[in-house]
Amino acid sequence: LSNGPGDPEPCDYAINAIKVFLDKNIPIFGICLGHQLLSLASGAKTMKMAHGHHGANHP
């Protein structure tokens, strides 16, 4: 699952598809947004950071 800007919460279509893959024991690798979607499909919660974080620079 690739990265991308945006909030993973409203991506129900992707979360539901990931749940199908998980139920079939298909290996999945997520980066950035993909990792957040994988987490949501697994039952975790996500939240927005108070300050943006990009690369190695910390606010």
PDB file of N, CA and C in Angstrom:
ATOM      1  N   LEU A   1       0.855  -1.167   0.000  1.00  0.00           N
ATOM      2  CA  LEU A   1       0.000   0.000   0.000  1.00  0.00           C
ATOM      3  C   LEU A   1       0.894   1.220   0.000  1.00  0.00           C
ATOM      4  N   SER A   2       0.633   2.141  -0.875  1.00  0.00           N
ATOM      5  CA  SER A   2       1.516   3.284  -1.059  1.00  0.00           C
ATOM      6  C   SER A   2       1.123   4.457  -0.175  1.00  0.00           C
ATOM      7  N   ASN A   3       1.984   5.431  -0.200  1.00  0.00           N
ATOM      8  CA  ASN A   3       1.744   6.634   0.590  1.00  0.00           C
ATOM      9  C   ASN A   3       0.862   7.611  -0.175  1.00  0.00           C
ATOM     10  N   GLY A   4       0.556   8.711   0.468  1.00  0.00           N
ATOM     11  CA  GLY A   4      -0.235   9.752  -0.166  1.00  0.00           C
ATOM     12  C   GLY A   4      -0.721  10.739   0.868  1.00  0.00           C
ATOM     13  N   PRO A   5      -1.040  11.924   0.459  1.00  0.00           N
ATOM     14  CA  PRO A   5      -1.533  12.895   1.436  1.00  0.00           C
ATOM     15  C   PRO A   5      -2.975  12.588   1.823  1.00  0.00           C
ATOM     16  N   GLY A   6      -3.346  13.072   2.960  1.00  0.00           N
ATOM     17  CA  GLY A   6      -4.744  12.970   3.343  1.00  0.00           C
ATOM     18  C   GLY A   6      -4.987  12.187   4.613  1.00  0.00           C
ATOM     19  N   ASP A   7      -6.231  12.224   5.035  1.00  0.00           N
ATOM     20  CA  ASP A   7      -6.705  11.566   6.245  1.00  0.00           C
ATOM     21  C   ASP A   7      -7.154  10.152   5.884  1.00  0.00           C
ATOM     22  N   PRO A   8      -6.669   9.127   6.564  1.00  0.00           N
ATOM     23  CA  PRO A   8      -7.075   7.764   6.228  1.00  0.00           C
ATOM     24  C   PRO A   8      -8.493   7.403   6.674  1.00  0.00           C
ATOM     25  N   GLU A   9      -9.052   8.137   7.629  1.00  0.00           N
ATOM     26  CA  GLU A   9     -10.364   7.795   8.202  1.00  0.00           C
ATOM     27  C   GLU A   9     -11.484   7.657   7.158  1.00  0.00           C
ATOM     28  N   PRO A  10     -11.631   8.586   6.185  1.00  0.00           N
ATOM     29  CA  PRO A  10     -12.764   8.462   5.259  1.00  0.00           C
ATOM     30  C   PRO A  10     -12.541   7.471   4.112  1.00  0.00           C
ATOM     31  N   CYS A  11     -11.454   6.737   4.110  1.00  0.00           N
ATOM     32  CA  CYS A  11     -11.123   5.818   3.013  1.00  0.00           C
ATOM     33  C   CYS A  11     -11.722   4.435   3.251  1.00  0.00           C
ATOM     34  N   ASP A  12     -13.032   4.383   3.465  1.00  0.00           N
ATOM     35  CA  ASP A  12     -13.702   3.114   3.764  1.00  0.00           C
ATOM     36  C   ASP A  12     -13.495   2.074   2.672  1.00  0.00           C
ATOM     37  N   TYR A  13     -13.470   2.505   1.400  1.00  0.00           N
ATOM     38  CA  TYR A  13     -13.299   1.571   0.291  1.00  0.00           C
ATOM     39  C   TYR A  13     -11.967   0.837   0.414  1.00  0.00           C
ATOM     40  N   ALA A  14     -10.909   1.550   0.791  1.00  0.00           N
ATOM     41  CA  ALA A  14      -9.583   0.939   0.934  1.00  0.00           C
ATOM     42  C   ALA A  14      -9.520   0.076   2.188  1.00  0.00           C
ATOM     43  N   ILE A  15     -10.077   0.571   3.279  1.00  0.00           N
ATOM     44  CA  ILE A  15     -10.061  -0.183   4.537  1.00  0.00           C
ATOM     45  C   ILE A  15     -10.803  -1.507   4.368  1.00  0.00           C
ATOM     46  N   ASN A  16     -11.945  -1.484   3.698  1.00  0.00           N
ATOM     47  CA  ASN A  16     -12.711  -2.715   3.477  1.00  0.00           C
ATOM     48  C   ASN A  16     -11.956  -3.684   2.576  1.00  0.00           C
ATOM     49  N   ALA A  17     -11.277  -3.176   1.554  1.00  0.00           N
ATOM     50  CA  ALA A  17     -10.481  -4.039   0.672  1.00  0.00           C
ATOM     51  C   ALA A  17      -9.322  -4.666   1.440  1.00  0.00           C
ATOM     52  N   ILE A  18      -8.682  -3.889   2.303  1.00  0.00           N
ATOM     53  CA  ILE A  18      -7.568  -4.400   3.102  1.00  0.00           C
ATOM     54  C   ILE A  18      -8.050  -5.492   4.050  1.00  0.00           C
ATOM     55  N   LYS A  19      -9.235  -5.325   4.619  1.00  0.00           N
ATOM     56  CA  LYS A  19      -9.794  -6.357   5.504  1.00  0.00           C
ATOM     57  C   LYS A  19      -9.964  -7.679   4.763  1.00  0.00           C
ATOM     58  N   VAL A  20     -10.370  -7.617   3.499  1.00  0.00           N
ATOM     59  CA  VAL A  20     -10.507  -8.831   2.685  1.00  0.00           C
ATOM     60  C   VAL A  20      -9.148  -9.498   2.515  1.00  0.00           C
ATOM     61  N   PHE A  21      -8.122  -8.696   2.208  1.00  0.00           N
ATOM     62  CA  PHE A  21      -6.770  -9.249   2.054  1.00  0.00           C
ATOM     63  C   PHE A  21      -6.289  -9.882   3.356  1.00  0.00           C
ATOM     64  N   LEU A  22      -6.540  -9.213   4.476  1.00  0.00           N
ATOM     65  CA  LEU A  22      -6.121  -9.751   5.772  1.00  0.00           C
ATOM     66  C   LEU A  22      -6.836 -11.066   6.083  1.00  0.00           C
ATOM     67  N   ASP A  23      -8.134 -11.134   5.774  1.00  0.00           N
ATOM     68  CA  ASP A  23      -8.905 -12.356   6.020  1.00  0.00           C
ATOM     69  C   ASP A  23      -8.381 -13.528   5.196  1.00  0.00           C
ATOM     70  N   LYS A  24      -7.791 -13.231   4.027  1.00  0.00           N
ATOM     71  CA  LYS A  24      -7.240 -14.274   3.156  1.00  0.00           C
ATOM     72  C   LYS A  24      -5.758 -14.523   3.423  1.00  0.00           C
ATOM     73  N   ASN A  25      -5.222 -13.896   4.488  1.00  0.00           N
ATOM     74  CA  ASN A  25      -3.808 -14.040   4.855  1.00  0.00           C
ATOM     75  C   ASN A  25      -2.861 -13.642   3.730  1.00  0.00           C
ATOM     76  N   ILE A  26      -3.250 -12.638   2.951  1.00  0.00           N
ATOM     77  CA  ILE A  26      -2.387 -12.107   1.897  1.00  0.00           C
ATOM     78  C   ILE A  26      -1.423 -11.118   2.547  1.00  0.00           C
ATOM     79  N   PRO A  27      -0.110 -11.299   2.357  1.00  0.00           N
ATOM     80  CA  PRO A  27       0.857 -10.361   2.950  1.00  0.00           C
ATOM     81  C   PRO A  27       0.658  -8.947   2.403  1.00  0.00           C
ATOM     82  N   ILE A  28       0.735  -7.966   3.285  1.00  0.00           N
ATOM     83  CA  ILE A  28       0.542  -6.563   2.913  1.00  0.00           C
ATOM     84  C   ILE A  28       1.652  -5.738   3.544  1.00  0.00           C
ATOM     85  N   PHE A  29       2.188  -4.801   2.771  1.00  0.00           N
ATOM     86  CA  PHE A  29       3.208  -3.871   3.259  1.00  0.00           C
ATOM     87  C   PHE A  29       2.678  -2.466   3.035  1.00  0.00           C
ATOM     88  N   GLY A  30       2.646  -1.651   4.084  1.00  0.00           N
ATOM     89  CA  GLY A  30       2.129  -0.294   3.970  1.00  0.00           C
ATOM     90  C   GLY A  30       3.175   0.746   4.297  1.00  0.00           C
ATOM     91  N   ILE A  31       3.202   1.807   3.512  1.00  0.00           N
ATOM     92  CA  ILE A  31       4.100   2.936   3.741  1.00  0.00           C
ATOM     93  C   ILE A  31       3.247   4.181   3.957  1.00  0.00           C
ATOM     94  N   CYS A  32       3.519   4.896   5.016  1.00  0.00           N
ATOM     95  CA  CYS A  32       2.869   6.174   5.325  1.00  0.00           C
ATOM     96  C   CYS A  32       1.341   5.994   5.398  1.00  0.00           C
ATOM     97  N   LEU A  33       0.610   6.589   4.476  1.00  0.00           N
ATOM     98  CA  LEU A  33      -0.850   6.471   4.487  1.00  0.00           C
ATOM     99  C   LEU A  33      -1.274   5.007   4.383  1.00  0.00           C
ATOM    100  N   GLY A  34      -0.546   4.224   3.603  1.00  0.00           N
ATOM    101  CA  GLY A  34      -0.849   2.801   3.484  1.00  0.00           C
ATOM    102  C   GLY A  34      -0.733   2.080   4.816  1.00  0.00           C
ATOM    103  N   HIS A  35       0.258   2.461   5.612  1.00  0.00           N
ATOM    104  CA  HIS A  35       0.431   1.865   6.944  1.00  0.00           C
ATOM    105  C   HIS A  35      -0.722   2.274   7.859  1.00  0.00           C
ATOM    106  N   GLN A  36      -1.162   3.518   7.751  1.00  0.00           N
ATOM    107  CA  GLN A  36      -2.297   3.979   8.553  1.00  0.00           C
ATOM    108  C   GLN A  36      -3.568   3.232   8.158  1.00  0.00           C
ATOM    109  N   LEU A  37      -3.771   3.017   6.860  1.00  0.00           N
ATOM    110  CA  LEU A  37      -4.945   2.272   6.400  1.00  0.00           C
ATOM    111  C   LEU A  37      -4.900   0.832   6.892  1.00  0.00           C
ATOM    112  N   LEU A  38      -3.725   0.222   6.843  1.00  0.00           N
ATOM    113  CA  LEU A  38      -3.556  -1.137   7.345  1.00  0.00           C
ATOM    114  C   LEU A  38      -3.873  -1.201   8.838  1.00  0.00           C
ATOM    115  N   SER A  39      -3.450  -0.197   9.566  1.00  0.00           N
ATOM    116  CA  SER A  39      -3.738  -0.136  11.002  1.00  0.00           C
ATOM    117  C   SER A  39      -5.233  -0.008  11.270  1.00  0.00           C
ATOM    118  N   LEU A  40      -5.905   0.869  10.528  1.00  0.00           N
ATOM    119  CA  LEU A  40      -7.349   1.037  10.703  1.00  0.00           C
ATOM    120  C   LEU A  40      -8.090  -0.256  10.370  1.00  0.00           C
ATOM    121  N   ALA A  41      -7.657  -0.945   9.326  1.00  0.00           N
ATOM    122  CA  ALA A  41      -8.295  -2.205   8.950  1.00  0.00           C
ATOM    123  C   ALA A  41      -8.090  -3.270  10.021  1.00  0.00           C
ATOM    124  N   SER A  42      -7.030  -3.127  10.805  1.00  0.00           N
ATOM    125  CA  SER A  42      -6.725  -4.083  11.872  1.00  0.00           C
ATOM    126  C   SER A  42      -7.362  -3.706  13.202  1.00  0.00           C
ATOM    127  N   GLY A  43      -8.074  -2.569  13.240  1.00  0.00           N
ATOM    128  CA  GLY A  43      -8.776  -2.167  14.451  1.00  0.00           C
ATOM    129  C   GLY A  43      -8.123  -1.057  15.246  1.00  0.00           C
ATOM    130  N   ALA A  44      -6.999  -0.526  14.782  1.00  0.00           N
ATOM    131  CA  ALA A  44      -6.331   0.570  15.489  1.00  0.00           C
ATOM    132  C   ALA A  44      -7.043   1.890  15.204  1.00  0.00           C
ATOM    133  N   LYS A  45      -6.700   2.906  15.947  1.00  0.00           N
ATOM    134  CA  LYS A  45      -7.230   4.252  15.744  1.00  0.00           C
ATOM    135  C   LYS A  45      -6.088   5.169  15.319  1.00  0.00           C
ATOM    136  N   THR A  46      -6.396   6.175  14.510  1.00  0.00           N
ATOM    137  CA  THR A  46      -5.405   7.174  14.122  1.00  0.00           C
ATOM    138  C   THR A  46      -5.887   8.539  14.582  1.00  0.00           C
ATOM    139  N   MET A  47      -4.948   9.469  14.714  1.00  0.00           N
ATOM    140  CA  MET A  47      -5.319  10.834  15.074  1.00  0.00           C
ATOM    141  C   MET A  47      -4.368  11.803  14.389  1.00  0.00           C
ATOM    142  N   LYS A  48      -4.840  13.003  14.168  1.00  0.00           N
ATOM    143  CA  LYS A  48      -4.041  14.028  13.519  1.00  0.00           C
ATOM    144  C   LYS A  48      -3.069  14.640  14.527  1.00  0.00           C
ATOM    145  N   MET A  49      -1.823  14.851  14.081  1.00  0.00           N
ATOM    146  CA  MET A  49      -0.825  15.499  14.937  1.00  0.00           C
ATOM    147  C   MET A  49      -1.138  16.989  15.065  1.00  0.00           C
ATOM    148  N   ALA A  50      -0.729  17.586  16.154  1.00  0.00           N
ATOM    149  CA  ALA A  50      -0.952  19.020  16.358  1.00  0.00           C
ATOM    150  C   ALA A  50      -0.170  19.843  15.342  1.00  0.00           C
ATOM    151  N   HIS A  51       1.020  19.383  14.997  1.00  0.00           N
ATOM    152  CA  HIS A  51       1.862  20.065  14.007  1.00  0.00           C
ATOM    153  C   HIS A  51       2.238  19.055  12.937  1.00  0.00           C
ATOM    154  N   GLY A  52       2.359  19.517  11.704  1.00  0.00           N
ATOM    155  CA  GLY A  52       2.760  18.638  10.614  1.00  0.00           C
ATOM    156  C   GLY A  52       4.170  18.122  10.800  1.00  0.00           C
ATOM    157  N   HIS A  53       4.452  16.970  10.244  1.00  0.00           N
ATOM    158  CA  HIS A  53       5.792  16.378  10.317  1.00  0.00           C
ATOM    159  C   HIS A  53       6.143  15.884   8.923  1.00  0.00           C
ATOM    160  N   HIS A  54       7.193  16.432   8.339  1.00  0.00           N
ATOM    161  CA  HIS A  54       7.631  16.043   7.001  1.00  0.00           C
ATOM    162  C   HIS A  54       9.123  15.777   7.027  1.00  0.00           C
ATOM    163  N   GLY A  55       9.539  14.601   6.620  1.00  0.00           N
ATOM    164  CA  GLY A  55      10.955  14.276   6.550  1.00  0.00           C
ATOM    165  C   GLY A  55      11.600  14.223   7.918  1.00  0.00           C
ATOM    166  N   ALA A  56      12.862  14.646   7.977  1.00  0.00           N
ATOM    167  CA  ALA A  56      13.630  14.572   9.221  1.00  0.00           C
ATOM    168  C   ALA A  56      13.449  15.805  10.102  1.00  0.00           C
ATOM    169  N   ASN A  57      12.740  16.803   9.630  1.00  0.00           N
ATOM    170  CA  ASN A  57      12.533  18.026  10.409  1.00  0.00           C
ATOM    171  C   ASN A  57      11.375  17.846  11.376  1.00  0.00           C
ATOM    172  N   HIS A  58      11.620  18.136  12.634  1.00  0.00           N
ATOM    173  CA  HIS A  58      10.565  18.044  13.640  1.00  0.00           C
ATOM    174  C   HIS A  58      10.115  19.443  14.019  1.00  0.00           C
ATOM    175  N   PRO A  59       8.795  19.638  14.185  1.00  0.00           N
ATOM    176  CA  PRO A  59       8.307  20.978  14.562  1.00  0.00           C
ATOM    177  C   PRO A  59       8.750  21.377  15.960  1.00  0.00           C
TER     178      PRO A  59
END
